[in-house]
């Protein structure tokens, strides 16, 4: 069991401290608010939350939780410090770090007088880069020590929902933490090893980004549901019923397949259906903020890919894939068709390797080339051999992922520019030769 100091007796701090104490750890809750400290030490919760009153009373009575305003002693008496203070928005909308850095100053000053190793773990919601650019420099400056060598650092975001926080603590949908050193990793791993959830151990910036992505995704879902509800109501339909039915589909509607950063969406359904729903909204006088943004953002992703090819300096690009997704010859509203047409209009020579579109042309399929209204002479631009396409191209653009092409394309990325819109391999990230659209 560990000895842990929790800085900040607010919502996250109280729930975290009480649950850690119930798990058998010795916990010190730390704050400047004497009222909160007095409440904790009297076995009373300073926050309102389902089940928290009984839990605080239980762990205080057992001697596993106490509270203090002595920051230095709390650090000296524990193995790790969790920072759980608030990060309210600054006037310009940026994250407010003043409470976090203030606590880091106090912890750093205490570390200066501590001979044993100590880990500092941030749980407050802070934007990517905050731990390394604000917290660590502050801790090092006030302690006179080096992070990762003389003391540990981690970022361990919480995903607690008010009113169900204790239940969420013990049955989380997501566990992620970043760490600078093995000592901190070991502490965080041991705290989570018995919980019924996959434990994602990543770098600190990734953990910070996951927290913001999770919160923003929740906000997007609420706004999307509201927009659908507004459009449905204006059309005489119950929007809650629509969304309840949608959420019952965990094969497609809730699938992670569509949550993979990459290129724009296309095909015979998504573009036209978003446009049609937007038209319906407009026809009923209902604002469609999300639908407008979806179409604008999709167009911007095509423009981004176009600029990536232009920036590569090529006058001859070889497309690997031209259909709207791999495994089909369907070109209807394919964003790759739109991208190819834009490049051709700018004087770039475009050739294409796509085994499924090629098969349709070779076999004389009646629907060969279906949906292509933008790329002139597409059949003449087709190249049946991948090696021939690569060797004859200045830049190779990977638009669709075909498993049997991966190794050859990875090799090509060693000696020529490659623009990847789908990600050949998770180990590949952008460098001077290889450019991934979102990685």
Short mmCIF file of C-alpha atoms in Angstrom, two decimals:
data_model
loop_
_atom_site.label_atom_id
_atom_site.label_comp_id
_atom_site.label_asym_id
_atom_site.label_seq_id
_atom_site.Cartn_x
_atom_site.Cartn_y
_atom_site.Cartn_z
CA UNK A 1 0.00 0.00 0.00
CA UNK A 2 1.13 3.55 -0.74
CA UNK A 3 1.17 6.79 1.21
CA UNK A 4 -0.44 9.50 -0.93
CA UNK A 5 -1.04 13.21 -0.43
CA UNK A 6 -3.94 14.70 -2.41
CA UNK A 7 -3.64 18.43 -3.02
CA UNK A 8 -7.01 20.12 -3.48
CA UNK A 9 -10.05 19.16 -1.40
CA UNK A 10 -12.53 19.82 -4.18
CA UNK A 11 -14.74 17.43 -6.09
CA UNK A 12 -12.00 15.30 -7.67
CA UNK A 13 -9.73 15.55 -4.65
CA UNK A 14 -12.31 14.39 -2.11
CA UNK A 15 -13.54 11.47 -4.22
CA UNK A 16 -9.98 10.40 -5.09
CA UNK A 17 -8.76 10.68 -1.50
CA UNK A 18 -11.72 8.79 -0.05
CA UNK A 19 -11.55 5.97 -2.61
CA UNK A 20 -7.77 5.61 -2.24
CA UNK A 21 -8.23 5.42 1.52
CA UNK A 22 -10.95 2.77 1.21
CA UNK A 23 -8.52 0.75 -0.94
CA UNK A 24 -6.15 0.67 2.04
CA UNK A 25 -3.73 3.49 1.19
CA UNK A 26 -2.75 6.08 3.78
CA UNK A 27 -4.04 9.39 2.44
CA UNK A 28 -3.49 12.99 3.45
CA UNK A 29 -5.84 15.56 1.92
CA UNK A 30 -4.22 18.99 1.61
CA UNK A 31 -5.82 22.41 1.12
CA UNK A 32 -5.64 26.04 2.21
CA UNK A 33 -9.34 26.09 3.12
CA UNK A 34 -9.54 25.46 6.88
CA UNK A 35 -13.27 24.76 6.63
CA UNK A 36 -12.70 21.83 4.29
CA UNK A 37 -9.87 20.53 6.44
CA UNK A 38 -12.03 20.67 9.56
CA UNK A 39 -14.88 18.89 7.77
CA UNK A 40 -12.66 16.02 6.59
CA UNK A 41 -11.06 15.53 10.00
CA UNK A 42 -14.53 15.44 11.54
CA UNK A 43 -15.49 12.64 9.15
CA UNK A 44 -17.68 14.88 7.04
CA UNK A 45 -17.54 15.46 3.29
CA UNK A 46 -17.08 19.06 2.08
CA UNK A 47 -18.85 18.20 -1.19
CA UNK A 48 -22.26 16.80 -2.09
CA UNK A 49 -22.04 13.50 -3.96
CA UNK A 50 -23.90 10.20 -3.87
CA UNK A 51 -22.34 7.97 -1.18
CA UNK A 52 -19.47 10.30 -0.29
CA UNK A 53 -20.66 11.19 3.24
CA UNK A 54 -20.63 7.59 4.42
CA UNK A 55 -17.35 6.86 2.64
CA UNK A 56 -15.51 9.83 4.18
CA UNK A 57 -16.84 8.98 7.63
CA UNK A 58 -15.68 5.37 7.21
CA UNK A 59 -12.12 6.09 6.05
CA UNK A 60 -11.52 8.89 8.55
CA UNK A 61 -12.72 6.63 11.37
CA UNK A 62 -10.34 3.89 10.18
CA UNK A 63 -7.40 6.31 10.28
CA UNK A 64 -6.73 6.01 6.55
CA UNK A 65 -7.67 9.62 5.69
CA UNK A 66 -6.83 12.90 7.39
CA UNK A 67 -6.57 16.50 6.20
CA UNK A 68 -4.05 19.29 6.74
CA UNK A 69 -2.90 22.68 5.50
CA UNK A 70 0.76 21.79 6.07
CA UNK A 71 1.92 21.28 2.48
CA UNK A 72 5.54 20.50 3.32
CA UNK A 73 4.76 17.89 5.96
CA UNK A 74 2.25 16.20 3.66
CA UNK A 75 4.98 15.73 1.04
CA UNK A 76 7.50 14.50 3.61
CA UNK A 77 5.01 11.97 5.01
CA UNK A 78 3.97 10.42 1.69
CA UNK A 79 5.39 8.60 -1.35
CA UNK A 80 3.42 10.48 -3.99
CA UNK A 81 1.44 13.69 -4.33
CA UNK A 82 -1.67 13.98 -6.50
CA UNK A 83 -2.52 17.48 -7.74
CA UNK A 84 -6.30 17.85 -7.99
CA UNK A 85 -6.84 21.62 -7.98
CA UNK A 86 -9.09 23.49 -10.39
CA UNK A 87 -8.06 24.87 -13.79
CA UNK A 88 -10.69 27.52 -14.61
CA UNK A 89 -10.60 29.28 -17.97
CA UNK A 90 -8.44 32.37 -18.28
CA UNK A 91 -10.10 35.50 -19.77
CA UNK A 92 -8.78 34.60 -23.24
CA UNK A 93 -10.21 31.07 -23.04
CA UNK A 94 -6.90 29.35 -22.31
CA UNK A 95 -6.56 26.95 -19.41
CA UNK A 96 -5.83 28.65 -16.09
CA UNK A 97 -2.74 27.08 -14.53
CA UNK A 98 -2.21 29.42 -11.59
CA UNK A 99 -3.57 26.99 -8.97
CA UNK A 100 -1.59 24.09 -10.44
CA UNK A 101 1.72 25.96 -10.60
CA UNK A 102 1.14 27.37 -7.10
CA UNK A 103 0.82 23.83 -5.73
CA UNK A 104 3.90 22.81 -7.73
CA UNK A 105 5.83 25.61 -6.04
CA UNK A 106 4.86 24.31 -2.61
CA UNK A 107 5.56 20.68 -3.47
CA UNK A 108 8.87 21.65 -5.08
CA UNK A 109 9.95 23.54 -1.97
CA UNK A 110 9.11 20.50 0.16
CA UNK A 111 11.04 18.20 -2.18
CA UNK A 112 14.15 20.29 -1.61
CA UNK A 113 14.18 18.98 1.98
CA UNK A 114 13.20 15.40 1.20
CA UNK A 115 15.90 12.76 0.89
CA UNK A 116 13.75 9.92 -0.46
CA UNK A 117 12.21 9.60 -3.93
CA UNK A 118 8.80 11.15 -4.41
CA UNK A 119 6.38 11.17 -7.36
CA UNK A 120 4.27 14.17 -8.33
CA UNK A 121 1.15 13.20 -10.29
CA UNK A 122 -1.10 15.80 -11.90
CA UNK A 123 -4.79 14.91 -12.07
CA UNK A 124 -6.08 18.40 -12.88
CA UNK A 125 -7.31 18.90 -16.45
CA UNK A 126 -4.50 20.67 -18.31
CA UNK A 127 -3.85 21.07 -22.03
CA UNK A 128 -1.10 19.04 -23.73
CA UNK A 129 2.33 20.35 -22.88
CA UNK A 130 1.33 21.86 -19.54
CA UNK A 131 3.05 19.22 -17.42
CA UNK A 132 6.36 19.47 -19.27
CA UNK A 133 6.27 23.21 -19.92
CA UNK A 134 4.77 24.54 -16.68
CA UNK A 135 4.67 21.92 -13.92
CA UNK A 136 8.09 20.31 -14.32
CA UNK A 137 10.04 23.59 -14.64
CA UNK A 138 8.28 24.90 -11.52
CA UNK A 139 8.98 21.74 -9.54
CA UNK A 140 12.63 21.76 -10.63
CA UNK A 141 13.11 25.44 -9.86
CA UNK A 142 11.71 25.24 -6.33
CA UNK A 143 13.26 21.87 -5.47
CA UNK A 144 16.65 22.32 -7.08
CA UNK A 145 16.25 18.76 -8.35
CA UNK A 146 15.83 17.10 -11.75
CA UNK A 147 12.51 15.55 -12.79
CA UNK A 148 12.77 11.91 -13.76
CA UNK A 149 16.01 11.50 -11.81
CA UNK A 150 15.55 13.02 -8.35
CA UNK A 151 11.77 12.89 -8.27
CA UNK A 152 9.03 11.37 -10.42
CA UNK A 153 6.34 12.99 -12.53
CA UNK A 154 3.14 11.66 -14.05
CA UNK A 155 -0.16 12.76 -15.52
CA UNK A 156 -3.19 10.72 -14.52
CA UNK A 157 -6.51 12.27 -15.66
CA UNK A 158 -9.79 11.41 -14.01
CA UNK A 159 -13.05 10.59 -15.80
CA UNK A 160 -15.47 10.94 -12.89
CA UNK A 161 -19.02 12.09 -13.50
CA UNK A 162 -20.75 14.06 -10.80
CA UNK A 163 -23.50 12.04 -9.04
CA UNK A 164 -21.87 8.72 -10.07
CA UNK A 165 -18.25 9.50 -9.17
CA UNK A 166 -17.64 6.68 -6.68
CA UNK A 167 -19.15 4.10 -9.03
CA UNK A 168 -17.07 5.53 -11.89
CA UNK A 169 -13.91 5.30 -9.79
CA UNK A 170 -14.33 1.56 -9.34
CA UNK A 171 -15.79 0.79 -12.76
CA UNK A 172 -14.11 3.26 -15.14
CA UNK A 173 -14.71 3.30 -18.86
CA UNK A 174 -11.17 4.54 -19.43
CA UNK A 175 -7.84 4.46 -17.59
CA UNK A 176 -4.87 6.30 -19.03
CA UNK A 177 -1.74 7.77 -17.52
CA UNK A 178 1.55 9.20 -18.66
CA UNK A 179 4.79 9.03 -16.76
CA UNK A 180 8.33 10.35 -16.87
CA UNK A 181 9.98 7.61 -14.81
CA UNK A 182 9.57 3.97 -13.84
CA UNK A 183 8.88 4.75 -10.18
CA UNK A 184 5.83 6.80 -11.06
CA UNK A 185 4.69 4.23 -13.59
CA UNK A 186 4.87 1.54 -10.93
CA UNK A 187 2.76 3.56 -8.48
CA UNK A 188 0.05 4.33 -11.04
CA UNK A 189 0.04 0.79 -12.36
CA UNK A 190 -0.38 -0.64 -8.87
CA UNK A 191 -3.27 1.70 -8.10
CA UNK A 192 -5.18 0.54 -11.18
CA UNK A 193 -4.20 -3.12 -11.57
CA UNK A 194 -7.39 -4.53 -10.03
CA UNK A 195 -9.85 -2.30 -11.87
CA UNK A 196 -12.00 -3.87 -14.66
CA UNK A 197 -10.62 -1.75 -17.49
CA UNK A 198 -7.69 -1.71 -19.89
CA UNK A 199 -4.81 0.36 -18.56
CA UNK A 200 -3.29 2.66 -21.21
CA UNK A 201 0.27 3.66 -20.34
CA UNK A 202 1.50 6.44 -22.63
CA UNK A 203 3.67 9.55 -22.71
CA UNK A 204 2.51 12.54 -20.67
CA UNK A 205 1.36 14.69 -23.60
CA UNK A 206 -0.78 11.88 -25.00
CA UNK A 207 -2.48 11.39 -21.62
CA UNK A 208 -3.19 15.13 -21.42
CA UNK A 209 -4.68 15.08 -24.93
CA UNK A 210 -6.87 12.05 -24.18
CA UNK A 211 -8.50 13.93 -21.30
CA UNK A 212 -9.35 16.95 -23.45
CA UNK A 213 -10.49 14.74 -26.31
CA UNK A 214 -12.82 12.83 -23.99
CA UNK A 215 -14.42 15.97 -22.59
CA UNK A 216 -14.75 17.63 -25.99
CA UNK A 217 -16.26 14.48 -27.49
CA UNK A 218 -18.90 14.48 -24.77
CA UNK A 219 -19.69 18.11 -25.59
CA UNK A 220 -19.92 17.32 -29.31
CA UNK A 221 -22.30 14.43 -28.62
CA UNK A 222 -24.59 16.63 -26.52
CA UNK A 223 -24.61 19.34 -29.19
CA UNK A 224 -25.18 16.83 -31.99
CA UNK A 225 -28.07 15.22 -30.11
CA UNK A 226 -29.60 18.64 -29.50
CA UNK A 227 -29.29 19.58 -33.17
CA UNK A 228 -30.92 16.33 -34.27
CA UNK A 229 -33.63 16.91 -31.65
CA UNK A 230 -34.29 20.41 -32.96
CA UNK A 231 -34.52 19.23 -36.58
CA UNK A 232 -36.69 16.28 -35.59
CA UNK A 233 -39.11 18.43 -33.59
CA UNK A 234 -39.46 20.91 -36.45
CA UNK A 235 -40.37 17.96 -38.66
CA UNK A 236 -42.93 16.53 -36.23
CA UNK A 237 -40.68 13.74 -34.92
CA UNK A 238 -39.57 12.82 -31.39
CA UNK A 239 -35.80 13.42 -31.41
CA UNK A 240 -35.19 11.46 -28.21
CA UNK A 241 -36.71 8.37 -29.77
CA UNK A 242 -34.47 8.84 -32.83
CA UNK A 243 -31.32 9.09 -30.71
CA UNK A 244 -32.28 6.20 -28.45
CA UNK A 245 -32.65 3.95 -31.49
CA UNK A 246 -29.37 5.23 -32.96
CA UNK A 247 -27.50 4.50 -29.72
CA UNK A 248 -28.80 0.92 -29.69
CA UNK A 249 -26.59 0.23 -32.72
CA UNK A 250 -23.12 -0.67 -31.44
CA UNK A 251 -22.00 -2.18 -34.76
CA UNK A 252 -21.93 0.92 -36.96
CA UNK A 253 -23.33 4.01 -35.22
CA UNK A 254 -21.16 3.54 -32.13
CA UNK A 255 -18.29 1.83 -33.98
CA UNK A 256 -14.66 2.95 -33.47
CA UNK A 257 -14.21 2.45 -37.24
CA UNK A 258 -15.29 6.03 -37.85
CA UNK A 259 -13.21 7.44 -34.99
CA UNK A 260 -9.86 6.98 -36.72
CA UNK A 261 -8.12 10.21 -37.79
CA UNK A 262 -7.30 10.28 -41.49
CA UNK A 263 -8.78 11.55 -44.73
CA UNK A 264 -12.20 12.94 -45.59
CA UNK A 265 -15.38 10.87 -45.74
CA UNK A 266 -17.09 10.15 -49.06
CA UNK A 267 -19.22 7.58 -50.85
CA UNK A 268 -22.78 7.34 -51.99
CA UNK A 269 -24.34 7.93 -48.57
CA UNK A 270 -22.58 10.19 -46.09
CA UNK A 271 -22.01 13.37 -48.16
CA UNK A 272 -25.46 13.46 -49.75
CA UNK A 273 -27.25 12.53 -46.55
CA UNK A 274 -25.55 15.21 -44.47
CA UNK A 275 -26.42 17.74 -47.20
CA UNK A 276 -30.02 16.52 -47.30
CA UNK A 277 -30.45 16.72 -43.54
CA UNK A 278 -28.96 20.21 -43.58
CA UNK A 279 -31.44 21.18 -46.30
CA UNK A 280 -34.30 19.79 -44.23
CA UNK A 281 -33.10 21.83 -41.26
CA UNK A 282 -32.90 24.99 -43.35
CA UNK A 283 -36.34 24.38 -44.84
CA UNK A 284 -37.84 24.30 -41.34
CA UNK A 285 -35.89 27.33 -40.17
CA UNK A 286 -33.76 25.21 -37.81
CA UNK A 287 -30.08 26.17 -37.39
CA UNK A 288 -27.70 23.33 -38.32
CA UNK A 289 -24.41 24.40 -36.78
CA UNK A 290 -22.92 20.91 -36.48
CA UNK A 291 -24.00 19.80 -39.96
CA UNK A 292 -22.52 22.93 -41.52
CA UNK A 293 -19.30 22.39 -39.61
CA UNK A 294 -19.12 18.72 -40.66
CA UNK A 295 -19.28 19.58 -44.36
CA UNK A 296 -16.87 22.51 -44.00
CA UNK A 297 -14.37 20.38 -42.06
CA UNK A 298 -14.59 17.55 -44.61
CA UNK A 299 -13.82 19.98 -47.41
CA UNK A 300 -10.93 21.40 -45.39
CA UNK A 301 -9.40 17.92 -45.01
CA UNK A 302 -9.32 17.52 -48.80
CA UNK A 303 -7.70 20.94 -49.10
CA UNK A 304 -5.13 19.95 -46.48
CA UNK A 305 -4.15 16.83 -48.44
CA UNK A 306 -3.89 18.89 -51.61
CA UNK A 307 -1.48 21.30 -49.93
CA UNK A 308 0.60 18.41 -48.62
CA UNK A 309 1.12 17.14 -52.16
CA UNK A 310 1.91 20.64 -53.45
CA UNK A 311 4.38 21.14 -50.60
CA UNK A 312 6.19 17.95 -51.62
CA UNK A 313 7.26 19.81 -54.76
CA UNK A 314 6.21 17.08 -57.18
CA UNK A 315 4.78 17.49 -60.65
CA UNK A 316 3.88 13.81 -60.86
CA UNK A 317 1.97 11.98 -58.15
CA UNK A 318 0.97 8.33 -57.95
CA UNK A 319 -2.29 7.64 -56.12
CA UNK A 320 -2.59 4.32 -54.29
CA UNK A 321 -6.37 4.08 -54.23
CA UNK A 322 -8.98 6.27 -55.88
CA UNK A 323 -12.30 4.71 -54.78
CA UNK A 324 -14.05 6.18 -51.74
CA UNK A 325 -12.77 3.29 -49.59
CA UNK A 326 -10.72 0.11 -50.12
CA UNK A 327 -12.46 -3.05 -51.31
CA UNK A 328 -14.78 -1.38 -53.81
CA UNK A 329 -14.63 0.25 -57.24
CA UNK A 330 -17.25 2.83 -56.21
CA UNK A 331 -16.06 6.36 -57.04
CA UNK A 332 -19.21 8.21 -56.04
CA UNK A 333 -18.20 11.33 -54.12
CA UNK A 334 -14.80 9.81 -53.40
CA UNK A 335 -12.65 12.47 -51.73
CA UNK A 336 -9.68 10.96 -53.58
CA UNK A 337 -11.37 11.75 -56.89
CA UNK A 338 -11.85 15.34 -55.73
CA UNK A 339 -8.23 15.53 -54.61
CA UNK A 340 -6.96 14.13 -57.92
CA UNK A 341 -9.08 16.61 -59.88
CA UNK A 342 -7.73 19.54 -57.90
CA UNK A 343 -4.16 18.48 -58.49
CA UNK A 344 -4.75 17.96 -62.21
CA UNK A 345 -6.22 21.46 -62.41
CA UNK A 346 -2.97 22.75 -60.90
CA UNK A 347 -0.86 21.03 -63.54
CA UNK A 348 0.15 17.96 -61.53
CA UNK A 349 0.22 14.69 -63.47
CA UNK A 350 -1.85 12.06 -61.66
CA UNK A 351 -1.64 8.30 -62.14
CA UNK A 352 -3.53 5.71 -60.13
CA UNK A 353 -3.07 2.23 -58.73
CA UNK A 354 -6.36 0.77 -57.47
CA UNK A 355 -6.85 -2.99 -57.87
CA UNK A 356 -10.63 -2.85 -57.57
CA UNK A 357 -11.17 0.00 -60.01
CA UNK A 358 -8.62 -1.67 -62.30
CA UNK A 359 -10.57 -4.93 -62.17
CA UNK A 360 -13.78 -3.15 -63.12
CA UNK A 361 -12.12 -1.62 -66.18
CA UNK A 362 -10.28 -4.83 -67.15
CA UNK A 363 -13.39 -7.00 -67.00
CA UNK A 364 -15.61 -4.47 -68.73
CA UNK A 365 -17.92 -4.20 -65.75
CA UNK A 366 -20.89 -2.06 -66.81
CA UNK A 367 -20.40 0.16 -63.80
CA UNK A 368 -16.66 0.70 -64.33
CA UNK A 369 -15.73 4.24 -63.41
CA UNK A 370 -19.11 4.81 -61.77
CA UNK A 371 -19.33 8.05 -59.91
CA UNK A 372 -16.34 9.72 -61.56
CA UNK A 373 -17.38 13.08 -62.91
CA UNK A 374 -14.20 15.02 -62.14
CA UNK A 375 -11.06 13.20 -63.30
CA UNK A 376 -10.60 13.21 -67.07
CA UNK A 377 -9.42 10.00 -68.77
CA UNK A 378 -9.32 8.05 -65.53
CA UNK A 379 -8.99 4.68 -67.27
CA UNK A 380 -5.88 5.92 -69.10
CA UNK A 381 -4.37 7.05 -65.80
CA UNK A 382 -4.66 3.59 -64.25
CA UNK A 383 -1.41 1.69 -63.60
CA UNK A 384 -1.84 -2.01 -62.93
CA UNK A 385 1.55 -2.58 -61.31
CA UNK A 386 2.34 -0.93 -57.96
CA UNK A 387 6.10 -0.97 -58.53
CA UNK A 388 5.65 0.76 -61.88
CA UNK A 389 3.49 3.43 -60.26
CA UNK A 390 6.03 4.05 -57.50
CA UNK A 391 9.04 4.21 -59.80
CA UNK A 392 7.34 6.60 -62.22
CA UNK A 393 6.07 9.00 -59.53
CA UNK A 394 7.74 11.92 -57.85
CA UNK A 395 5.44 11.64 -54.82
CA UNK A 396 3.36 8.64 -53.80
CA UNK A 397 -0.01 9.39 -52.19
CA UNK A 398 -1.52 6.57 -50.13
CA UNK A 399 -5.27 7.10 -50.20
CA UNK A 400 -6.55 3.60 -49.47
CA UNK A 401 -4.90 0.87 -47.43
CA UNK A 402 -4.41 -2.44 -49.22
CA UNK A 403 -2.60 -4.93 -46.97
CA UNK A 404 -0.49 -6.43 -49.73
CA UNK A 405 0.96 -2.99 -50.58
CA UNK A 406 2.13 -1.98 -47.10
CA UNK A 407 5.68 -3.34 -47.13
CA UNK A 408 6.39 -2.02 -50.63
CA UNK A 409 5.09 1.43 -49.70
CA UNK A 410 7.06 1.48 -46.44
CA UNK A 411 10.15 0.78 -48.51
CA UNK A 412 9.24 3.51 -50.99
CA UNK A 413 9.05 6.01 -48.13
CA UNK A 414 12.79 5.55 -47.66
CA UNK A 415 13.72 7.08 -51.01
CA UNK A 416 10.90 9.32 -52.19
CA UNK A 417 8.19 11.60 -50.75
CA UNK A 418 5.14 9.73 -49.49
CA UNK A 419 1.92 11.46 -48.43
CA UNK A 420 -0.12 9.04 -46.34
CA UNK A 421 -3.85 9.67 -45.78
CA UNK A 422 -4.63 6.31 -44.18
CA UNK A 423 -1.53 5.25 -42.17
CA UNK A 424 0.53 2.41 -43.51
CA UNK A 425 1.94 1.50 -40.14
CA UNK A 426 1.38 2.75 -36.59
CA UNK A 427 5.13 3.09 -36.08
CA UNK A 428 5.45 5.60 -38.93
CA UNK A 429 5.18 9.29 -38.10
CA UNK A 430 5.86 12.38 -40.20
CA UNK A 431 9.45 13.23 -41.08
CA UNK A 432 11.24 14.99 -43.94
CA UNK A 433 10.36 12.24 -46.45
CA UNK A 434 7.13 10.76 -45.12
CA UNK A 435 4.10 12.91 -44.24
CA UNK A 436 0.99 11.54 -42.51
CA UNK A 437 -2.09 13.73 -42.68
CA UNK A 438 -2.92 13.39 -38.95
CA UNK A 439 0.22 11.84 -37.43
#
